[in-house]
Amino acid sequence: MDKLLITGGKQLTGTLTVSGAKNAALPILAATLLSDKPVLIGNIPHLHDITTTLELLGCMGVELSVDEKLNIEVNSSTITKLEAPYELVRTMRSSILVLGPLLARFGQADVSLPGGCAIGARPVDIHLIGLEKMGADIKVENGYIHAKAKRLKGCSLILDQVTVTGTENLLMAATLAEGKTIIENAAREPEVSDLANFLNKMGAKISGIGTDVLEIEGVERLGVEDLHYNVLPDRIEAGTYLVAAAMTRGKIRLNKIQPKLLDAVLDKLSEAGAKITCGKDWIELDMHGKRPKAVSIRTAPFPAFPTDMQAQFTAMNSIAKGVSTITETVFENRFMHVQEMQRMGANIKLESNTAICTGVKNLTAAPVMATDLRASASLVLSGLAAEGETLVDRIYHIDRGYDHIEEKLSQLGATIRRIPR
Ligand code: EPU
């Protein structure tokens, strides 16, 4: 397994371009299954999860080609298999996103049930209950979801809990259902809106985009000629680099980002002492060489503070001036990074779903192990701010969600090197 070796203590400075959002690209690629017309998708990040999704589409018989600008053309008219096998779902839970589109367009889908994962149990009951309400016949047998339906029927759905991929699966299913579907308590994450905008470009009739009530008037078929859609920028990647700069008392500029996507994160960075300046599609952060101040956070669905930035802020608070509390309300086990940070000298106490963090002046390097994507990112950030050489193991998690992380950090002046297995 590859590792990252980081020599800490360098102030990050410079300019970066933000990549396309992983969590928008994944549902958009799944949504191409709803149409028999080829679609060209741009601004797709170079990530392991994207490769897995393309592999999944490929093994269903979907034709894929990449042009010189790295746009991906997806042609689902050639589909032969309506199945997402265990071997792929096991490595990437979001494979569940093919369930809604396959069922809506072909009336059948066999998708392996995703298991638990490092950050929580992560059931998919809300996806399945919603599809059943739309008339699907669903059986879970031998670890697989077997779903059938003649044509899904529009209905009124009130989701028990805000779920991002749950909203996305039901939204995609509803586009081809007969009649109107209303999804209440829908997730408002920008990636859900990006998917909805893409579906509308394919001919879907979705209104209420960006709110927690989505109304979908089902249509007979989806697909238009010559559709080219660019994926939204990655707000979590952007947030991660901003925290890296804040932790190293640096100054960076990010291009190709929509600052609005990061309101909650930028507020907290300002509270930590960063000077934040934004333009239409860029953000600048300047710490003026100062140590960050501790900031308390509580994660919750968008527009509140994102759970996908919790680990990075825990890293920042570990070296900040003062005491902070970090409360995780979305996933029940998303503090795996804390034990590794403690090994680097962080003073963090865990009390149920809250971490109480007393900032220390310096972390000290140690060999650490990544456990999930954002935890891995937080350990890299800790390494950037620590004294000495930090070796981060199991970085395959990072390659799932960060496009060329060591190149991008090197571009900002970090000393970071991949050590191949
Ligand atoms: N939940 C249920 N039942 C369901 C669905 C969800 O109880 O049927 C619960 C989950 O267990 C969790 C909460 O609802 O406690 C929210 O989970 P959600 O379904 O929103 O998460 P997700 O859709 O599986 C997406 C992102 C995650 C991100 C979360 C929350 C993708 C591919 N993944 O996951 O991204 O943390 O929303 O914003 O969009 C990451 O990028 O590192 C990542 C984990």
Tab-separated table of C-alpha atoms and ligand atoms in Angstrom:
chain	number	residue	atom	x	y	z
A	1	MET	CA	0.000	0.000	0.000
A	2	ASP	CA	1.274	3.474	-0.884
A	3	LYS	CA	2.220	5.849	1.909
A	4	LEU	CA	2.731	9.606	2.102
A	5	LEU	CA	5.833	11.030	3.736
A	6	ILE	CA	5.411	14.616	4.904
A	7	THR	CA	8.027	16.919	6.364
A	8	GLY	CA	6.057	19.423	8.399
A	9	GLY	CA	6.593	23.042	9.204
A	10	LYS	CA	6.376	24.691	5.766
A	11	GLN	CA	4.018	27.627	5.384
A	12	LEU	CA	1.689	26.936	2.417
A	13	THR	CA	1.512	29.708	-0.165
A	14	GLY	CA	0.390	29.882	-3.772
A	15	THR	CA	-2.537	29.204	-6.073
A	16	LEU	CA	-4.508	26.045	-6.866
A	17	THR	CA	-7.343	25.062	-9.182
A	18	VAL	CA	-10.141	23.153	-7.494
A	19	SER	CA	-11.225	19.863	-9.147
A	20	GLY	CA	-14.750	18.713	-9.909
A	21	ALA	CA	-16.789	17.425	-6.960
A	22	LYS	CA	-16.566	13.688	-6.319
A	23	ASN	CA	-19.972	13.611	-4.665
A	24	ALA	CA	-21.595	15.321	-7.661
A	25	ALA	CA	-19.738	13.348	-10.336
A	26	LEU	CA	-20.764	9.984	-8.838
A	27	PRO	CA	-24.560	10.516	-8.976
A	28	ILE	CA	-24.298	12.273	-12.351
A	29	LEU	CA	-22.484	9.285	-13.836
A	30	ALA	CA	-25.180	7.011	-12.359
A	31	ALA	CA	-27.877	9.282	-13.820
A	32	THR	CA	-26.561	8.721	-17.351
A	33	LEU	CA	-28.197	5.266	-17.039
A	34	LEU	CA	-31.573	7.010	-17.324
A	35	SER	CA	-31.052	7.953	-20.964
A	36	ASP	CA	-30.283	6.081	-24.183
A	37	LYS	CA	-28.629	9.156	-25.710
A	38	PRO	CA	-24.852	9.673	-25.276
A	39	VAL	CA	-23.853	12.415	-22.797
A	40	LEU	CA	-20.533	14.199	-22.404
A	41	ILE	CA	-19.528	14.921	-18.805
A	42	GLY	CA	-16.725	17.405	-18.056
A	43	ASN	CA	-14.782	18.534	-14.973
A	44	ILE	CA	-14.642	14.967	-13.692
A	45	PRO	CA	-11.990	14.623	-10.983
A	46	HIS	CA	-9.205	12.091	-11.355
A	47	LEU	CA	-10.096	9.775	-8.459
A	48	HIS	CA	-10.256	6.123	-7.600
A	49	ASP	CA	-14.018	6.293	-6.874
A	50	ILE	CA	-14.583	7.620	-10.393
A	51	THR	CA	-12.572	4.731	-11.872
A	52	THR	CA	-14.699	2.306	-9.842
A	53	THR	CA	-17.921	3.941	-11.102
A	54	LEU	CA	-16.711	3.733	-14.711
A	55	GLU	CA	-15.812	0.088	-14.124
A	56	LEU	CA	-19.309	-0.502	-12.765
A	57	LEU	CA	-20.947	1.163	-15.784
A	58	GLY	CA	-18.581	-0.723	-18.100
A	59	CYS	CA	-19.460	-4.089	-16.625
A	60	MET	CA	-23.147	-3.308	-17.278
A	61	GLY	CA	-22.299	-2.886	-20.970
A	62	VAL	CA	-22.287	0.927	-21.039
A	63	GLU	CA	-19.900	2.381	-23.648
A	64	LEU	CA	-17.396	4.899	-22.292
A	65	SER	CA	-14.838	7.042	-24.056
A	66	VAL	CA	-12.549	9.824	-22.904
A	67	ASP	CA	-11.626	12.773	-25.135
A	68	GLU	CA	-8.408	14.814	-25.149
A	69	LYS	CA	-9.845	17.261	-22.557
A	70	LEU	CA	-10.685	14.338	-20.235
A	71	ASN	CA	-14.418	14.726	-20.803
A	72	ILE	CA	-16.107	11.351	-20.500
A	73	GLU	CA	-18.718	10.313	-23.034
A	74	VAL	CA	-21.218	7.848	-21.598
A	75	ASN	CA	-23.502	5.890	-23.877
A	76	SER	CA	-26.035	3.769	-21.990
A	77	SER	CA	-27.918	2.604	-25.078
A	78	THR	CA	-25.723	-0.505	-25.128
A	79	ILE	CA	-26.544	-1.712	-21.614
A	80	THR	CA	-26.810	-5.492	-21.206
A	81	LYS	CA	-26.662	-6.175	-17.458
A	82	LEU	CA	-28.811	-4.621	-14.738
A	83	GLU	CA	-26.548	-5.529	-11.853
A	84	ALA	CA	-24.090	-3.929	-9.424
A	85	PRO	CA	-21.978	-6.815	-8.113
A	86	TYR	CA	-20.674	-7.203	-4.560
A	87	GLU	CA	-17.020	-6.889	-5.654
A	88	LEU	CA	-17.612	-3.281	-6.747
A	89	VAL	CA	-20.220	-2.162	-4.175
A	90	ARG	CA	-17.944	-3.479	-1.409
A	91	THR	CA	-15.221	-1.007	-2.443
A	92	MET	CA	-17.584	1.914	-3.030
A	93	ARG	CA	-20.904	2.312	-1.216
A	94	SER	CA	-22.161	4.965	-3.606
A	95	SER	CA	-22.649	2.179	-6.216
A	96	ILE	CA	-26.128	2.059	-4.617
A	97	LEU	CA	-26.833	5.113	-6.801
A	98	VAL	CA	-27.444	2.889	-9.837
A	99	LEU	CA	-30.499	1.332	-8.135
A	100	GLY	CA	-32.967	4.175	-8.804
A	101	PRO	CA	-31.956	4.774	-12.456
A	102	LEU	CA	-31.909	1.064	-13.426
A	103	LEU	CA	-35.266	0.410	-11.821
A	104	ALA	CA	-36.862	3.499	-13.353
A	105	ARG	CA	-35.635	2.854	-16.901
A	106	PHE	CA	-35.573	-0.944	-17.127
A	107	GLY	CA	-37.969	-2.032	-14.365
A	108	GLN	CA	-35.338	-4.200	-12.755
A	109	ALA	CA	-32.123	-3.929	-10.742
A	110	ASP	CA	-29.959	-6.300	-8.703
A	111	VAL	CA	-27.624	-4.320	-6.505
A	112	SER	CA	-25.422	-5.669	-3.746
A	113	LEU	CA	-26.415	-4.275	-0.352
A	114	PRO	CA	-23.600	-2.004	0.908
A	115	GLY	CA	-22.247	-3.092	4.285
A	116	GLY	CA	-21.343	-0.865	7.223
A	117	CYS	CA	-18.285	1.322	6.871
A	118	ALA	CA	-15.574	2.926	8.974
A	119	ILE	CA	-17.670	6.011	9.822
A	120	GLY	CA	-20.979	4.348	10.760
A	121	ALA	CA	-23.594	1.714	9.949
A	122	ARG	CA	-24.937	3.735	7.007
A	123	PRO	CA	-28.132	1.808	6.220
A	124	VAL	CA	-30.040	2.365	2.945
A	125	ASP	CA	-33.541	1.765	4.363
A	126	ILE	CA	-34.786	5.228	3.296
A	127	HIS	CA	-33.793	4.527	-0.332
A	128	LEU	CA	-35.683	1.208	-0.291
A	129	ILE	CA	-38.805	2.442	1.542
A	130	GLY	CA	-39.101	5.316	-0.950
A	131	LEU	CA	-38.810	3.027	-3.981
A	132	GLU	CA	-41.382	0.642	-2.468
A	133	LYS	CA	-43.760	3.567	-2.016
A	134	MET	CA	-43.289	4.273	-5.710
A	135	GLY	CA	-44.533	0.755	-6.428
A	136	ALA	CA	-41.328	-1.269	-6.590
A	137	ASP	CA	-41.235	-4.825	-5.367
A	138	ILE	CA	-38.035	-5.137	-3.310
A	139	LYS	CA	-36.477	-8.262	-1.803
A	140	VAL	CA	-33.207	-8.430	0.030
A	141	GLU	CA	-31.690	-11.895	-0.345
A	142	ASN	CA	-28.147	-13.239	-0.051
A	143	GLY	CA	-26.764	-9.744	0.412
A	144	TYR	CA	-28.421	-8.395	-2.733
A	145	ILE	CA	-31.273	-5.943	-3.267
A	146	HIS	CA	-33.533	-7.403	-5.971
A	147	ALA	CA	-35.905	-4.703	-7.205
A	148	LYS	CA	-38.644	-4.911	-9.815
A	149	ALA	CA	-41.357	-2.565	-11.046
A	150	LYS	CA	-43.524	-2.251	-14.166
A	151	ARG	CA	-43.407	1.535	-14.200
A	152	LEU	CA	-42.734	3.435	-10.990
A	153	LYS	CA	-45.571	5.665	-9.830
A	154	GLY	CA	-45.173	9.190	-8.537
A	155	CYS	CA	-46.129	9.674	-4.878
A	156	SER	CA	-45.512	11.814	-1.842
A	157	LEU	CA	-42.408	10.956	0.163
A	158	ILE	CA	-41.399	12.407	3.514
A	159	LEU	CA	-37.885	11.226	4.271
A	160	ASP	CA	-37.340	10.138	7.900
A	161	GLN	CA	-33.881	11.631	7.897
A	162	VAL	CA	-31.937	13.924	5.606
A	163	THR	CA	-29.954	11.622	3.326
A	164	VAL	CA	-27.842	12.767	0.389
A	165	THR	CA	-27.626	9.600	-1.732
A	166	GLY	CA	-31.130	8.605	-0.579
A	167	THR	CA	-32.534	11.862	-1.979
A	168	GLU	CA	-30.487	11.361	-5.152
A	169	ASN	CA	-31.666	7.781	-5.728
A	170	LEU	CA	-35.330	8.715	-5.253
A	171	LEU	CA	-34.969	11.856	-7.350
A	172	MET	CA	-33.505	9.878	-10.255
A	173	ALA	CA	-36.187	7.201	-9.948
A	174	ALA	CA	-38.951	9.824	-9.928
A	175	THR	CA	-37.824	11.444	-13.192
A	176	LEU	CA	-39.207	8.500	-15.205
A	177	ALA	CA	-42.119	7.619	-12.887
A	178	GLU	CA	-45.724	8.041	-13.927
A	179	GLY	CA	-47.118	11.282	-12.478
A	180	LYS	CA	-45.827	13.623	-9.818
A	181	THR	CA	-43.460	12.807	-6.942
A	182	ILE	CA	-42.877	15.128	-4.028
A	183	ILE	CA	-39.817	14.522	-1.846
A	184	GLU	CA	-40.039	16.325	1.496
A	185	ASN	CA	-37.131	16.665	3.916
A	186	ALA	CA	-34.859	16.275	0.882
A	187	ALA	CA	-31.123	16.880	1.256
A	188	ARG	CA	-30.144	20.386	0.111
A	189	GLU	CA	-26.453	19.640	-0.483
A	190	PRO	CA	-25.134	21.471	-3.588
A	191	GLU	CA	-24.243	18.078	-5.102
A	192	VAL	CA	-27.947	17.095	-4.995
A	193	SER	CA	-28.775	20.343	-6.810
A	194	ASP	CA	-26.051	19.693	-9.386
A	195	LEU	CA	-27.566	16.278	-10.089
A	196	ALA	CA	-31.058	17.828	-10.372
A	197	ASN	CA	-29.761	20.467	-12.797
A	198	PHE	CA	-28.139	17.743	-14.878
A	199	LEU	CA	-31.381	15.720	-14.910
A	200	ASN	CA	-33.314	18.796	-16.051
A	201	LYS	CA	-30.773	19.294	-18.848
A	202	MET	CA	-31.604	15.704	-19.927
A	203	GLY	CA	-35.297	16.638	-20.041
A	204	ALA	CA	-36.491	15.932	-16.488
A	205	LYS	CA	-39.026	18.229	-14.838
A	206	ILE	CA	-37.730	18.971	-11.355
A	207	SER	CA	-38.606	22.077	-9.372
A	208	GLY	CA	-37.671	23.218	-5.868
A	209	ILE	CA	-33.964	22.616	-6.573
A	210	GLY	CA	-31.863	23.754	-3.617
A	211	THR	CA	-34.789	23.521	-1.173
A	212	ASP	CA	-35.898	20.630	1.028
A	213	VAL	CA	-39.014	19.975	-1.071
A	214	LEU	CA	-38.341	18.598	-4.544
A	215	GLU	CA	-41.222	18.221	-6.989
A	216	ILE	CA	-40.731	15.929	-9.932
A	217	GLU	CA	-43.161	15.570	-12.821
A	218	GLY	CA	-42.331	12.195	-14.369
A	219	VAL	CA	-41.582	12.036	-18.099
A	220	GLU	CA	-41.670	9.093	-20.555
A	221	ARG	CA	-38.004	9.256	-21.492
A	222	LEU	CA	-34.861	11.296	-20.874
A	223	GLY	CA	-32.100	12.344	-23.230
A	224	VAL	CA	-31.282	15.179	-25.618
A	225	GLU	CA	-28.781	15.445	-28.462
A	226	ASP	CA	-25.277	16.806	-27.809
A	227	LEU	CA	-25.571	17.282	-24.051
A	228	HIS	CA	-22.328	18.425	-22.430
A	229	TYR	CA	-22.452	18.984	-18.657
A	230	ASN	CA	-19.663	20.173	-16.376
A	231	VAL	CA	-19.620	18.891	-12.795
A	232	LEU	CA	-19.718	21.402	-9.922
A	233	PRO	CA	-16.416	22.270	-8.147
A	234	ASP	CA	-15.505	20.261	-5.043
A	235	ARG	CA	-16.287	22.328	-1.931
A	236	ILE	CA	-14.732	19.713	0.383
A	237	GLU	CA	-11.472	19.593	-1.546
A	238	ALA	CA	-11.412	23.410	-1.472
A	239	GLY	CA	-12.161	23.466	2.263
A	240	THR	CA	-9.404	20.942	2.949
A	241	TYR	CA	-6.738	23.097	1.240
A	242	LEU	CA	-7.985	26.226	3.021
A	243	VAL	CA	-7.589	24.479	6.385
A	244	ALA	CA	-4.117	23.266	5.343
A	245	ALA	CA	-3.137	26.887	4.689
A	246	ALA	CA	-4.698	28.072	7.969
A	247	MET	CA	-2.821	25.398	9.950
A	248	THR	CA	0.531	26.359	8.408
A	249	ARG	CA	-0.141	30.114	8.876
A	250	GLY	CA	0.010	30.551	5.109
A	251	LYS	CA	-1.729	32.402	2.311
A	252	ILE	CA	-3.414	30.689	-0.637
A	253	ARG	CA	-5.782	31.388	-3.476
A	254	LEU	CA	-8.171	28.809	-4.895
A	255	ASN	CA	-9.515	29.203	-8.419
A	256	LYS	CA	-12.524	27.561	-10.094
A	257	ILE	CA	-14.636	27.411	-6.942
A	258	GLN	CA	-18.017	28.910	-6.029
A	259	PRO	CA	-17.489	30.615	-2.632
A	260	LYS	CA	-21.241	30.311	-1.814
A	261	LEU	CA	-20.784	26.538	-1.512
A	262	LEU	CA	-18.494	27.052	1.468
A	263	ASP	CA	-20.334	29.691	3.544
A	264	ALA	CA	-20.343	27.682	6.798
A	265	VAL	CA	-16.692	26.680	6.394
A	266	LEU	CA	-15.513	30.206	5.482
A	267	ASP	CA	-17.349	31.651	8.507
A	268	LYS	CA	-15.476	29.279	10.788
A	269	LEU	CA	-12.140	30.028	9.123
A	270	SER	CA	-12.743	33.766	9.632
A	271	GLU	CA	-13.558	33.049	13.279
A	272	ALA	CA	-10.222	31.200	13.452
A	273	GLY	CA	-8.480	34.421	12.427
A	274	ALA	CA	-8.135	33.977	8.661
A	275	LYS	CA	-8.685	36.920	6.343
A	276	ILE	CA	-10.979	35.569	3.655
A	277	THR	CA	-11.496	37.400	0.356
A	278	CYS	CA	-13.789	36.046	-2.344
A	279	GLY	CA	-14.499	36.793	-5.986
A	280	LYS	CA	-17.038	35.234	-8.299
A	281	ASP	CA	-15.058	32.028	-8.721
A	282	TRP	CA	-12.114	32.304	-6.344
A	283	ILE	CA	-11.288	32.395	-2.624
A	284	GLU	CA	-8.190	33.768	-0.906
A	285	LEU	CA	-7.160	32.944	2.637
A	286	ASP	CA	-4.439	34.809	4.514
A	287	MET	CA	-3.390	33.989	8.077
A	288	HIS	CA	-0.881	36.881	8.186
A	289	GLY	CA	1.562	34.398	9.719
A	290	LYS	CA	-0.598	33.904	12.816
A	291	ARG	CA	-1.575	30.727	14.681
A	292	PRO	CA	-5.289	29.874	14.209
A	293	LYS	CA	-7.741	30.412	17.070
A	294	ALA	CA	-9.820	27.441	18.252
A	295	VAL	CA	-13.344	27.287	16.807
A	296	SER	CA	-16.209	25.084	17.971
A	297	ILE	CA	-18.242	23.300	15.309
A	298	ARG	CA	-21.324	21.124	15.070
A	299	THR	CA	-21.898	19.119	11.905
A	300	ALA	CA	-25.337	18.907	10.283
A	301	PRO	CA	-26.811	18.676	6.769
A	302	PHE	CA	-26.279	21.588	4.324
A	303	PRO	CA	-26.303	24.588	4.718
A	304	ALA	CA	-24.856	23.874	8.203
A	305	PHE	CA	-21.262	22.803	8.774
A	306	PRO	CA	-20.451	19.679	6.675
A	307	THR	CA	-19.480	16.400	8.323
A	308	ASP	CA	-16.973	15.973	5.482
A	309	MET	CA	-14.958	18.908	6.932
A	310	GLN	CA	-15.112	17.792	10.589
A	311	ALA	CA	-11.843	15.825	10.650
A	312	GLN	CA	-9.916	18.667	8.983
A	313	PHE	CA	-11.213	21.191	11.560
A	314	THR	CA	-10.329	18.762	14.355
A	315	ALA	CA	-6.764	18.815	13.006
A	316	MET	CA	-6.780	22.620	12.942
A	317	ASN	CA	-8.192	22.882	16.462
A	318	SER	CA	-5.522	20.484	17.725
A	319	ILE	CA	-2.857	23.161	17.113
A	320	ALA	CA	-5.061	26.245	17.596
A	321	LYS	CA	-5.008	28.723	20.470
A	322	GLY	CA	-7.719	27.817	22.974
A	323	VAL	CA	-10.291	25.130	23.666
A	324	SER	CA	-12.981	23.979	21.235
A	325	THR	CA	-15.763	21.439	21.032
A	326	ILE	CA	-16.448	19.457	17.880
A	327	THR	CA	-19.838	17.755	17.734
A	328	GLU	CA	-20.583	15.180	15.043
A	329	THR	CA	-24.322	14.685	14.470
A	330	VAL	CA	-24.405	13.000	11.037
A	331	PHE	CA	-22.370	9.798	11.473
A	332	GLU	CA	-22.026	7.827	14.704
A	333	ASN	CA	-18.365	6.837	14.362
A	334	ARG	CA	-16.526	9.638	12.644
A	335	PHE	CA	-13.732	10.320	15.135
A	336	MET	CA	-11.250	7.631	14.121
A	337	HIS	CA	-8.661	10.309	13.344
A	338	VAL	CA	-8.623	11.490	16.974
A	339	GLN	CA	-6.596	8.534	18.275
A	340	GLU	CA	-4.020	9.016	15.549
A	341	MET	CA	-3.796	12.753	16.300
A	342	GLN	CA	-3.309	11.944	19.997
A	343	ARG	CA	-0.276	9.900	18.938
A	344	MET	CA	1.066	13.114	17.395
A	345	GLY	CA	0.636	14.951	20.704
A	346	ALA	CA	-2.870	16.394	20.262
A	347	ASN	CA	-4.867	17.005	23.453
A	348	ILE	CA	-8.345	15.769	22.512
A	349	LYS	CA	-10.895	14.048	24.757
A	350	LEU	CA	-13.856	12.187	23.319
A	351	GLU	CA	-17.208	12.295	25.094
A	352	SER	CA	-19.845	10.461	23.094
A	353	ASN	CA	-20.339	12.435	19.863
A	354	THR	CA	-18.239	15.402	20.988
A	355	ALA	CA	-14.499	15.941	20.922
A	356	ILE	CA	-13.090	18.473	23.366
A	357	CYS	CA	-9.890	19.835	22.024
A	358	THR	CA	-7.285	21.915	23.849
A	359	GLY	CA	-4.898	23.284	21.263
A	360	VAL	CA	-1.188	22.508	21.673
A	361	LYS	CA	1.503	24.707	20.178
A	362	ASN	CA	3.014	21.960	18.044
A	363	LEU	CA	2.198	18.447	16.980
A	364	THR	CA	5.091	16.020	16.681
A	365	ALA	CA	5.531	13.678	13.740
A	366	ALA	CA	4.573	10.005	14.069
A	367	PRO	CA	3.675	7.115	11.792
A	368	VAL	CA	-0.132	7.238	11.479
A	369	MET	CA	-2.800	5.175	9.778
A	370	ALA	CA	-5.661	6.491	7.675
A	371	THR	CA	-9.081	4.919	8.303
A	372	ASP	CA	-11.417	6.725	5.912
A	373	LEU	CA	-11.234	9.449	3.318
A	374	ARG	CA	-11.630	12.617	5.390
A	375	ALA	CA	-9.754	11.143	8.377
A	376	SER	CA	-6.824	10.529	6.006
A	377	ALA	CA	-6.961	14.119	4.823
A	378	SER	CA	-6.891	15.354	8.421
A	379	LEU	CA	-3.782	13.273	9.146
A	380	VAL	CA	-2.022	14.751	6.113
A	381	LEU	CA	-2.919	18.239	7.407
A	382	SER	CA	-1.614	17.313	10.866
A	383	GLY	CA	1.617	16.140	9.240
A	384	LEU	CA	1.977	19.446	7.374
A	385	ALA	CA	1.810	21.346	10.663
A	386	ALA	CA	3.881	18.919	12.764
A	387	GLU	CA	7.563	19.028	13.601
A	388	GLY	CA	9.457	16.272	11.813
A	389	GLU	CA	8.524	13.565	9.313
A	390	THR	CA	5.035	12.048	9.393
A	391	LEU	CA	4.359	8.837	7.497
A	392	VAL	CA	0.675	8.379	6.625
A	393	ASP	CA	-0.178	4.751	5.841
A	394	ARG	CA	-3.175	3.308	3.945
A	395	ILE	CA	-3.576	6.342	1.748
A	396	TYR	CA	-5.735	4.455	-0.739
A	397	HIS	CA	-8.563	6.157	1.158
A	398	ILE	CA	-7.167	9.550	0.088
A	399	ASP	CA	-6.867	8.485	-3.552
A	400	ARG	CA	-10.601	7.750	-3.513
A	401	GLY	CA	-11.452	11.400	-2.989
A	402	TYR	CA	-8.521	13.818	-3.522
A	403	ASP	CA	-7.301	14.539	-7.036
A	404	HIS	CA	-3.456	14.486	-7.102
A	405	ILE	CA	-3.173	15.583	-3.465
A	406	GLU	CA	0.613	15.388	-3.193
A	407	GLU	CA	1.103	17.343	-6.429
A	408	LYS	CA	-1.351	20.032	-5.325
A	409	LEU	CA	0.239	20.368	-1.864
A	410	SER	CA	3.750	20.436	-3.386
A	411	GLN	CA	2.551	23.240	-5.648
A	412	LEU	CA	1.783	25.200	-2.440
A	413	GLY	CA	5.300	24.557	-1.125
A	414	ALA	CA	4.689	21.504	1.068
A	415	THR	CA	7.328	18.802	1.363
A	416	ILE	CA	5.328	15.685	0.647
A	417	ARG	CA	6.238	12.541	-1.233
A	418	ARG	CA	4.428	9.336	-2.163
A	419	ILE	CA	6.226	6.170	-1.230
A	420	PRO	CA	4.938	3.401	-3.461
A	421	ARG	CA	4.359	0.007	-1.845
B	1	EPU	N1	-29.188	7.142	6.790
B	1	EPU	C1	-30.139	6.237	7.227
B	1	EPU	N2	-30.861	5.545	6.287
B	1	EPU	C2	-30.684	5.719	4.947
B	1	EPU	C3	-29.731	6.653	4.510
B	1	EPU	C4	-28.993	7.353	5.456
B	1	EPU	O1	-30.311	6.052	8.422
B	1	EPU	O2	-31.377	5.049	4.162
B	1	EPU	C5	-28.394	7.904	7.772
B	1	EPU	C6	-26.886	7.589	7.696
B	1	EPU	O3	-26.548	6.428	8.416
B	1	EPU	C7	-26.286	8.847	8.274
B	1	EPU	C8	-27.243	9.941	7.795
B	1	EPU	O4	-28.450	9.277	7.436
B	1	EPU	O5	-26.271	8.806	9.666
B	1	EPU	C9	-26.779	10.746	6.623
B	1	EPU	O6	-26.261	9.891	5.610
B	1	EPU	P1	-26.394	10.187	4.059
B	1	EPU	O7	-27.279	9.181	3.450
B	1	EPU	O8	-26.693	11.619	3.842
B	1	EPU	O9	-24.902	9.897	3.568
B	1	EPU	P2	-24.524	9.303	2.168
B	1	EPU	O10	-25.488	9.738	1.166
B	1	EPU	O11	-24.242	7.849	2.301
B	1	EPU	C10	-23.098	11.321	1.308
B	1	EPU	C11	-21.688	11.541	0.884
B	1	EPU	C12	-20.789	11.454	2.107
B	1	EPU	C13	-21.220	12.531	3.101
B	1	EPU	C14	-22.692	12.350	3.457
B	1	EPU	C15	-23.247	13.451	4.359
B	1	EPU	C16	-21.687	10.726	-1.389
B	1	EPU	C17	-21.244	9.703	-2.370
B	1	EPU	N3	-21.319	10.541	-0.106
B	1	EPU	O12	-23.133	10.020	1.901
B	1	EPU	O13	-19.468	11.728	1.664
B	1	EPU	O14	-20.453	12.436	4.280
B	1	EPU	O15	-23.494	12.325	2.254
B	1	EPU	O16	-23.079	14.683	3.782
B	1	EPU	O17	-22.329	11.702	-1.752
B	1	EPU	C18	-17.118	11.659	1.768
B	1	EPU	O18	-17.101	12.248	0.678
B	1	EPU	O19	-16.097	11.490	2.470
B	1	EPU	C19	-18.389	11.128	2.262
B	1	EPU	C20	-18.455	10.202	3.224
